[in-house]
């Protein structure tokens, strides 16, 4: 069976790796370099890791693992009748096609947006690193995972960092946990401008609902837009993402979708960990092994400078501290989520229990 994967991000490369010993696997990607670690780009911009550390696999690795890799190859259209992917470099046959096209950074819809960088690719990171090294400062728009990580990493090495966020809380967390993050980053030197809406930008800074904030280098990290264009052009059903069922099947026969381009019941995973989780389950399914992905349960590890945090499940219930560094969230008698601060081993031991919806006394 010929499996064709479109996209060389965390989901695409994980799927290709898992299937290459069983099937004939080809992977096409529009970038000109092999797979690199997007979660490490914020550390690369800050100079905490060198460029070579971003690449876990060489081009030789693909060949050794029996994966046909076609770089600088942009997917244009899926000819579903002939089972052919049409690209700028010719046609690729498939028996099974997997869309792992990822997402792009959401751009701010304000006047002067051309003065604001975004971060999604290695080229984006190269440009941001060049400018921050030249100017010694950055203003980050957005208090999500990428924005907070970038701000912390830049502050850690001594850059002047400002962060603008339209809310007073972060990451869907409550005020107590959000304050913990803010206090830790403020201790590193990050200046926060909260409850501030971005209004416009110019070369010297940004105008917000809280006034004008100066910074020559500005980067927006306010979310993602799934790359669904090829699916849409090919007549495959899309919403925000490519619509899939619990087995990652799209509306087209023999076409699947995983990672940030995929949408299940309104959920888009949005993390590298989620994308690799999709890939592992789909590889089992394609090899005839029964498996299931829990789309509703989030589990994400993040580091803000020297502060590590694991967010598991839902954090919208009532919160209480189970122990010094673990806060659990309940709905009725059941635990539906938890946040572990600085204790990754304890977090991982809790995760499987929390997936089962235990009582607090069971933890």
PDB file of N, CA and C in Angstrom, residues 56-136:
ATOM      1  N   UNK A  56      16.138  17.248  14.179  1.00  0.00           N
ATOM      2  CA  UNK A  56      16.385  15.917  14.745  1.00  0.00           C
ATOM      3  C   UNK A  56      16.701  14.858  13.691  1.00  0.00           C
ATOM      4  N   UNK A  57      16.298  15.103  12.436  1.00  0.00           N
ATOM      5  CA  UNK A  57      16.488  14.109  11.382  1.00  0.00           C
ATOM      6  C   UNK A  57      17.192  14.742  10.181  1.00  0.00           C
ATOM      7  N   UNK A  58      18.214  14.077   9.687  1.00  0.00           N
ATOM      8  CA  UNK A  58      18.896  14.527   8.477  1.00  0.00           C
ATOM      9  C   UNK A  58      18.155  14.006   7.249  1.00  0.00           C
ATOM     10  N   UNK A  59      18.513  14.511   6.082  1.00  0.00           N
ATOM     11  CA  UNK A  59      17.897  13.983   4.855  1.00  0.00           C
ATOM     12  C   UNK A  59      18.255  12.512   4.672  1.00  0.00           C
ATOM     13  N   UNK A  60      19.445  12.116   5.135  1.00  0.00           N
ATOM     14  CA  UNK A  60      19.832  10.704   5.048  1.00  0.00           C
ATOM     15  C   UNK A  60      18.932   9.824   5.903  1.00  0.00           C
ATOM     16  N   UNK A  61      18.451  10.371   7.019  1.00  0.00           N
ATOM     17  CA  UNK A  61      17.564   9.586   7.900  1.00  0.00           C
ATOM     18  C   UNK A  61      16.317   9.129   7.159  1.00  0.00           C
ATOM     19  N   UNK A  62      15.729   9.994   6.355  1.00  0.00           N
ATOM     20  CA  UNK A  62      14.538   9.613   5.595  1.00  0.00           C
ATOM     21  C   UNK A  62      14.849   8.440   4.679  1.00  0.00           C
ATOM     22  N   UNK A  63      15.976   8.529   3.991  1.00  0.00           N
ATOM     23  CA  UNK A  63      16.353   7.463   3.058  1.00  0.00           C
ATOM     24  C   UNK A  63      16.600   6.154   3.798  1.00  0.00           C
ATOM     25  N   UNK A  64      17.306   6.222   4.919  1.00  0.00           N
ATOM     26  CA  UNK A  64      17.588   5.010   5.695  1.00  0.00           C
ATOM     27  C   UNK A  64      16.314   4.355   6.202  1.00  0.00           C
ATOM     28  N   UNK A  65      15.292   5.152   6.460  1.00  0.00           N
ATOM     29  CA  UNK A  65      14.030   4.621   6.970  1.00  0.00           C
ATOM     30  C   UNK A  65      13.014   4.333   5.870  1.00  0.00           C
ATOM     31  N   UNK A  66      13.445   4.405   4.639  1.00  0.00           N
ATOM     32  CA  UNK A  66      12.573   4.038   3.531  1.00  0.00           C
ATOM     33  C   UNK A  66      11.475   5.034   3.240  1.00  0.00           C
ATOM     34  N   UNK A  67      11.708   6.299   3.589  1.00  0.00           N
ATOM     35  CA  UNK A  67      10.705   7.339   3.356  1.00  0.00           C
ATOM     36  C   UNK A  67      11.144   8.194   2.168  1.00  0.00           C
ATOM     37  N   UNK A  68      10.336   8.229   1.140  1.00  0.00           N
ATOM     38  CA  UNK A  68      10.618   9.094  -0.001  1.00  0.00           C
ATOM     39  C   UNK A  68      10.261  10.524   0.389  1.00  0.00           C
ATOM     40  N   UNK A  69      11.242  11.427   0.363  1.00  0.00           N
ATOM     41  CA  UNK A  69      11.027  12.810   0.790  1.00  0.00           C
ATOM     42  C   UNK A  69      11.130  13.747  -0.402  1.00  0.00           C
ATOM     43  N   UNK A  70      10.070  14.506  -0.635  1.00  0.00           N
ATOM     44  CA  UNK A  70      10.054  15.489  -1.720  1.00  0.00           C
ATOM     45  C   UNK A  70       9.881  16.875  -1.118  1.00  0.00           C
ATOM     46  N   UNK A  71      10.985  17.627  -1.033  1.00  0.00           N
ATOM     47  CA  UNK A  71      10.943  18.982  -0.497  1.00  0.00           C
ATOM     48  C   UNK A  71      10.655  19.985  -1.608  1.00  0.00           C
ATOM     49  N   UNK A  72      10.339  21.208  -1.212  1.00  0.00           N
ATOM     50  CA  UNK A  72       9.973  22.267  -2.160  1.00  0.00           C
ATOM     51  C   UNK A  72       8.883  21.795  -3.124  1.00  0.00           C
ATOM     52  N   UNK A  73       7.966  21.012  -2.569  1.00  0.00           N
ATOM     53  CA  UNK A  73       6.880  20.419  -3.350  1.00  0.00           C
ATOM     54  C   UNK A  73       5.558  20.875  -2.758  1.00  0.00           C
ATOM     55  N   UNK A  74       4.856  21.723  -3.467  1.00  0.00           N
ATOM     56  CA  UNK A  74       3.607  22.289  -2.965  1.00  0.00           C
ATOM     57  C   UNK A  74       2.408  21.536  -3.538  1.00  0.00           C
ATOM     58  N   UNK A  75       1.592  20.989  -2.636  1.00  0.00           N
ATOM     59  CA  UNK A  75       0.392  20.272  -3.059  1.00  0.00           C
ATOM     60  C   UNK A  75      -0.638  21.262  -3.595  1.00  0.00           C
ATOM     61  N   UNK A  76      -1.156  20.979  -4.787  1.00  0.00           N
ATOM     62  CA  UNK A  76      -2.088  21.884  -5.450  1.00  0.00           C
ATOM     63  C   UNK A  76      -3.525  21.368  -5.452  1.00  0.00           C
ATOM     64  N   UNK A  77      -3.693  20.070  -5.716  1.00  0.00           N
ATOM     65  CA  UNK A  77      -5.041  19.513  -5.863  1.00  0.00           C
ATOM     66  C   UNK A  77      -4.990  18.003  -5.690  1.00  0.00           C
ATOM     67  N   UNK A  78      -6.052  17.457  -5.109  1.00  0.00           N
ATOM     68  CA  UNK A  78      -6.193  16.000  -4.997  1.00  0.00           C
ATOM     69  C   UNK A  78      -7.169  15.535  -6.065  1.00  0.00           C
ATOM     70  N   UNK A  79      -6.691  14.707  -6.984  1.00  0.00           N
ATOM     71  CA  UNK A  79      -7.571  14.074  -7.980  1.00  0.00           C
ATOM     72  C   UNK A  79      -8.058  12.778  -7.359  1.00  0.00           C
ATOM     73  N   UNK A  80      -9.202  12.861  -6.716  1.00  0.00           N
ATOM     74  CA  UNK A  80      -9.694  11.738  -5.929  1.00  0.00           C
ATOM     75  C   UNK A  80     -10.073  10.544  -6.783  1.00  0.00           C
ATOM     76  N   UNK A  81     -10.529  10.798  -8.008  1.00  0.00           N
ATOM     77  CA  UNK A  81     -10.904   9.701  -8.898  1.00  0.00           C
ATOM     78  C   UNK A  81      -9.716   8.862  -9.314  1.00  0.00           C
ATOM     79  N   UNK A  82      -8.596   9.517  -9.616  1.00  0.00           N
ATOM     80  CA  UNK A  82      -7.385   8.797 -10.049  1.00  0.00           C
ATOM     81  C   UNK A  82      -6.463   8.459  -8.887  1.00  0.00           C
ATOM     82  N   UNK A  83      -6.780   8.911  -7.680  1.00  0.00           N
ATOM     83  CA  UNK A  83      -5.921   8.751  -6.512  1.00  0.00           C
ATOM     84  C   UNK A  83      -4.532   9.323  -6.796  1.00  0.00           C
ATOM     85  N   UNK A  84      -4.535  10.607  -7.116  1.00  0.00           N
ATOM     86  CA  UNK A  84      -3.310  11.303  -7.478  1.00  0.00           C
ATOM     87  C   UNK A  84      -3.273  12.657  -6.776  1.00  0.00           C
ATOM     88  N   UNK A  85      -2.122  13.003  -6.221  1.00  0.00           N
ATOM     89  CA  UNK A  85      -1.882  14.341  -5.693  1.00  0.00           C
ATOM     90  C   UNK A  85      -1.143  15.135  -6.758  1.00  0.00           C
ATOM     91  N   UNK A  86      -1.698  16.264  -7.139  1.00  0.00           N
ATOM     92  CA  UNK A  86      -1.079  17.125  -8.139  1.00  0.00           C
ATOM     93  C   UNK A  86      -0.275  18.199  -7.413  1.00  0.00           C
ATOM     94  N   UNK A  87       0.992  18.341  -7.768  1.00  0.00           N
ATOM     95  CA  UNK A  87       1.869  19.309  -7.119  1.00  0.00           C
ATOM     96  C   UNK A  87       2.584  20.160  -8.174  1.00  0.00           C
ATOM     97  N   UNK A  88       3.340  21.131  -7.685  1.00  0.00           N
ATOM     98  CA  UNK A  88       4.148  21.946  -8.597  1.00  0.00           C
ATOM     99  C   UNK A  88       5.313  21.164  -9.191  1.00  0.00           C
ATOM    100  N   UNK A  89       5.522  19.939  -8.704  1.00  0.00           N
ATOM    101  CA  UNK A  89       6.616  19.097  -9.201  1.00  0.00           C
ATOM    102  C   UNK A  89       6.100  17.777  -9.744  1.00  0.00           C
ATOM    103  N   UNK A  90       4.895  17.805 -10.276  1.00  0.00           N
ATOM    104  CA  UNK A  90       4.358  16.594 -10.881  1.00  0.00           C
ATOM    105  C   UNK A  90       3.317  15.909 -10.019  1.00  0.00           C
ATOM    106  N   UNK A  91       2.983  14.692 -10.398  1.00  0.00           N
ATOM    107  CA  UNK A  91       1.918  13.947  -9.736  1.00  0.00           C
ATOM    108  C   UNK A  91       2.489  12.832  -8.867  1.00  0.00           C
ATOM    109  N   UNK A  92       1.801  12.579  -7.730  1.00  0.00           N
ATOM    110  CA  UNK A  92       2.167  11.502  -6.812  1.00  0.00           C
ATOM    111  C   UNK A  92       0.961  10.583  -6.644  1.00  0.00           C
ATOM    112  N   UNK A  93       1.134   9.315  -6.924  1.00  0.00           N
ATOM    113  CA  UNK A  93       0.072   8.337  -6.728  1.00  0.00           C
ATOM    114  C   UNK A  93      -0.056   7.987  -5.243  1.00  0.00           C
ATOM    115  N   UNK A  94      -1.249   7.567  -4.842  1.00  0.00           N
ATOM    116  CA  UNK A  94      -1.437   7.113  -3.460  1.00  0.00           C
ATOM    117  C   UNK A  94      -2.545   6.078  -3.402  1.00  0.00           C
ATOM    118  N   UNK A  95      -2.480   5.231  -2.391  1.00  0.00           N
ATOM    119  CA  UNK A  95      -3.611   4.401  -1.984  1.00  0.00           C
ATOM    120  C   UNK A  95      -4.319   5.049  -0.806  1.00  0.00           C
ATOM    121  N   UNK A  96      -3.491   5.620   0.094  1.00  0.00           N
ATOM    122  CA  UNK A  96      -3.996   6.395   1.236  1.00  0.00           C
ATOM    123  C   UNK A  96      -3.261   7.734   1.244  1.00  0.00           C
ATOM    124  N   UNK A  97      -4.029   8.812   1.373  1.00  0.00           N
ATOM    125  CA  UNK A  97      -3.447  10.150   1.447  1.00  0.00           C
ATOM    126  C   UNK A  97      -3.745  10.738   2.819  1.00  0.00           C
ATOM    127  N   UNK A  98      -2.722  11.282   3.466  1.00  0.00           N
ATOM    128  CA  UNK A  98      -2.904  11.898   4.782  1.00  0.00           C
ATOM    129  C   UNK A  98      -2.495  13.360   4.701  1.00  0.00           C
ATOM    130  N   UNK A  99      -3.440  14.236   5.018  1.00  0.00           N
ATOM    131  CA  UNK A  99      -3.161  15.667   5.074  1.00  0.00           C
ATOM    132  C   UNK A  99      -2.635  16.009   6.465  1.00  0.00           C
ATOM    133  N   UNK A 100      -1.386  16.485   6.498  1.00  0.00           N
ATOM    134  CA  UNK A 100      -0.770  16.945   7.741  1.00  0.00           C
ATOM    135  C   UNK A 100      -0.181  18.321   7.454  1.00  0.00           C
ATOM    136  N   UNK A 101      -1.010  19.171   6.881  1.00  0.00           N
ATOM    137  CA  UNK A 101      -0.557  20.467   6.350  1.00  0.00           C
ATOM    138  C   UNK A 101      -0.404  21.540   7.408  1.00  0.00           C
ATOM    139  N   UNK A 102      -0.777  21.240   8.646  1.00  0.00           N
ATOM    140  CA  UNK A 102      -0.535  22.166   9.743  1.00  0.00           C
ATOM    141  C   UNK A 102      -1.370  23.432   9.664  1.00  0.00           C
ATOM    142  N   UNK A 103      -0.800  24.506  10.154  1.00  0.00           N
ATOM    143  CA  UNK A 103      -1.506  25.786  10.236  1.00  0.00           C
ATOM    144  C   UNK A 103      -0.497  26.910  10.058  1.00  0.00           C
ATOM    145  N   UNK A 104      -1.006  28.082   9.820  1.00  0.00           N
ATOM    146  CA  UNK A 104      -0.158  29.278   9.748  1.00  0.00           C
ATOM    147  C   UNK A 104      -0.544  30.211  10.888  1.00  0.00           C
ATOM    148  N   UNK A 105       0.339  31.121  11.202  1.00  0.00           N
ATOM    149  CA  UNK A 105       0.060  32.068  12.279  1.00  0.00           C
ATOM    150  C   UNK A 105      -1.062  33.011  11.870  1.00  0.00           C
ATOM    151  N   UNK A 106      -1.958  33.281  12.796  1.00  0.00           N
ATOM    152  CA  UNK A 106      -3.030  34.242  12.534  1.00  0.00           C
ATOM    153  C   UNK A 106      -2.452  35.655  12.565  1.00  0.00           C
ATOM    154  N   UNK A 107      -2.758  36.414  11.552  1.00  0.00           N
ATOM    155  CA  UNK A 107      -2.223  37.772  11.469  1.00  0.00           C
ATOM    156  C   UNK A 107      -3.186  38.771  12.095  1.00  0.00           C
ATOM    157  N   UNK A 108      -2.668  39.832  12.697  1.00  0.00           N
ATOM    158  CA  UNK A 108      -3.551  40.827  13.313  1.00  0.00           C
ATOM    159  C   UNK A 108      -4.273  41.640  12.241  1.00  0.00           C
ATOM    160  N   UNK A 109      -5.553  41.834  12.437  1.00  0.00           N
ATOM    161  CA  UNK A 109      -6.342  42.592  11.466  1.00  0.00           C
ATOM    162  C   UNK A 109      -6.411  44.063  11.810  1.00  0.00           C
ATOM    163  N   UNK A 110      -5.241  44.719  11.863  1.00  0.00           N
ATOM    164  CA  UNK A 110      -5.192  46.139  12.214  1.00  0.00           C
ATOM    165  C   UNK A 110      -4.357  46.880  11.184  1.00  0.00           C
ATOM    166  N   UNK A 111      -4.552  48.192  11.116  1.00  0.00           N
ATOM    167  CA  UNK A 111      -3.707  49.019  10.259  1.00  0.00           C
ATOM    168  C   UNK A 111      -2.256  48.910  10.723  1.00  0.00           C
ATOM    169  N   UNK A 112      -1.348  48.798   9.762  1.00  0.00           N
ATOM    170  CA  UNK A 112       0.063  48.698  10.099  1.00  0.00           C
ATOM    171  C   UNK A 112       0.513  47.296  10.444  1.00  0.00           C
ATOM    172  N   UNK A 113      -0.305  46.290  10.105  1.00  0.00           N
ATOM    173  CA  UNK A 113       0.062  44.903  10.432  1.00  0.00           C
ATOM    174  C   UNK A 113       1.361  44.477   9.765  1.00  0.00           C
ATOM    175  N   UNK A 114       1.729  45.152   8.684  1.00  0.00           N
ATOM    176  CA  UNK A 114       2.981  44.808   7.998  1.00  0.00           C
ATOM    177  C   UNK A 114       4.210  45.086   8.866  1.00  0.00           C
ATOM    178  N   UNK A 115       4.037  45.840   9.939  1.00  0.00           N
ATOM    179  CA  UNK A 115       5.141  46.143  10.847  1.00  0.00           C
ATOM    180  C   UNK A 115       5.260  45.111  11.970  1.00  0.00           C
ATOM    181  N   UNK A 116       4.398  44.071  11.948  1.00  0.00           N
ATOM    182  CA  UNK A 116       4.370  43.084  13.020  1.00  0.00           C
ATOM    183  C   UNK A 116       4.747  41.717  12.448  1.00  0.00           C
ATOM    184  N   UNK A 117       5.719  41.063  13.060  1.00  0.00           N
ATOM    185  CA  UNK A 117       6.125  39.724  12.655  1.00  0.00           C
ATOM    186  C   UNK A 117       5.136  38.689  13.168  1.00  0.00           C
ATOM    187  N   UNK A 118       5.161  37.501  12.556  1.00  0.00           N
ATOM    188  CA  UNK A 118       4.481  36.336  13.101  1.00  0.00           C
ATOM    189  C   UNK A 118       5.491  35.197  13.172  1.00  0.00           C
ATOM    190  N   UNK A 119       5.140  34.130  13.873  1.00  0.00           N
ATOM    191  CA  UNK A 119       6.074  33.015  14.058  1.00  0.00           C
ATOM    192  C   UNK A 119       5.381  31.691  13.786  1.00  0.00           C
ATOM    193  N   UNK A 120       5.819  31.037  12.713  1.00  0.00           N
ATOM    194  CA  UNK A 120       5.324  29.693  12.438  1.00  0.00           C
ATOM    195  C   UNK A 120       6.392  28.821  11.762  1.00  0.00           C
ATOM    196  N   UNK A 121       7.283  29.453  11.020  1.00  0.00           N
ATOM    197  CA  UNK A 121       8.267  28.707  10.248  1.00  0.00           C
ATOM    198  C   UNK A 121       9.687  29.081  10.665  1.00  0.00           C
ATOM    199  N   UNK A 122      10.642  28.322  10.159  1.00  0.00           N
ATOM    200  CA  UNK A 122      12.047  28.617  10.424  1.00  0.00           C
ATOM    201  C   UNK A 122      12.440  29.958   9.814  1.00  0.00           C
ATOM    202  N   UNK A 123      11.906  30.276   8.642  1.00  0.00           N
ATOM    203  CA  UNK A 123      12.174  31.586   8.035  1.00  0.00           C
ATOM    204  C   UNK A 123      11.674  32.713   8.934  1.00  0.00           C
ATOM    205  N   UNK A 124      10.479  32.527   9.523  1.00  0.00           N
ATOM    206  CA  UNK A 124       9.955  33.523  10.471  1.00  0.00           C
ATOM    207  C   UNK A 124      10.915  33.699  11.644  1.00  0.00           C
ATOM    208  N   UNK A 125      11.415  32.571  12.156  1.00  0.00           N
ATOM    209  CA  UNK A 125      12.308  32.620  13.318  1.00  0.00           C
ATOM    210  C   UNK A 125      13.636  33.282  12.972  1.00  0.00           C
ATOM    211  N   UNK A 126      14.147  32.995  11.780  1.00  0.00           N
ATOM    212  CA  UNK A 126      15.390  33.636  11.354  1.00  0.00           C
ATOM    213  C   UNK A 126      15.242  35.155  11.325  1.00  0.00           C
ATOM    214  N   UNK A 127      14.137  35.629  10.772  1.00  0.00           N
ATOM    215  CA  UNK A 127      13.897  37.067  10.683  1.00  0.00           C
ATOM    216  C   UNK A 127      13.745  37.689  12.068  1.00  0.00           C
ATOM    217  N   UNK A 128      12.987  37.040  12.948  1.00  0.00           N
ATOM    218  CA  UNK A 128      12.788  37.556  14.303  1.00  0.00           C
ATOM    219  C   UNK A 128      14.110  37.597  15.067  1.00  0.00           C
ATOM    220  N   UNK A 129      14.925  36.555  14.926  1.00  0.00           N
ATOM    221  CA  UNK A 129      16.209  36.513  15.633  1.00  0.00           C
ATOM    222  C   UNK A 129      17.131  37.636  15.154  1.00  0.00           C
ATOM    223  N   UNK A 130      17.156  37.846  13.852  1.00  0.00           N
ATOM    224  CA  UNK A 130      17.991  38.911  13.291  1.00  0.00           C
ATOM    225  C   UNK A 130      17.604  40.280  13.848  1.00  0.00           C
ATOM    226  N   UNK A 131      16.305  40.543  13.895  1.00  0.00           N
ATOM    227  CA  UNK A 131      15.844  41.856  14.346  1.00  0.00           C
ATOM    228  C   UNK A 131      16.012  42.056  15.846  1.00  0.00           C
ATOM    229  N   UNK A 132      15.764  41.011  16.619  1.00  0.00           N
ATOM    230  CA  UNK A 132      15.887  41.177  18.068  1.00  0.00           C
ATOM    231  C   UNK A 132      17.360  41.320  18.468  1.00  0.00           C
ATOM    232  N   UNK A 133      18.243  40.641  17.758  1.00  0.00           N
ATOM    233  CA  UNK A 133      19.667  40.811  18.040  1.00  0.00           C
ATOM    234  C   UNK A 133      20.138  42.215  17.673  1.00  0.00           C
ATOM    235  N   UNK A 134      19.578  42.764  16.613  1.00  0.00           N
ATOM    236  CA  UNK A 134      19.966  44.102  16.168  1.00  0.00           C
ATOM    237  C   UNK A 134      19.436  45.185  17.095  1.00  0.00           C
ATOM    238  N   UNK A 135      18.196  45.010  17.586  1.00  0.00           N
ATOM    239  CA  UNK A 135      17.534  46.071  18.348  1.00  0.00           C
ATOM    240  C   UNK A 135      17.497  45.844  19.859  1.00  0.00           C
ATOM    241  N   UNK A 136      17.711  44.623  20.302  1.00  0.00           N
ATOM    242  CA  UNK A 136      17.764  44.345  21.732  1.00  0.00           C
ATOM    243  C   UNK A 136      16.429  44.375  22.434  1.00  0.00           C
TER     244      UNK A 136
END
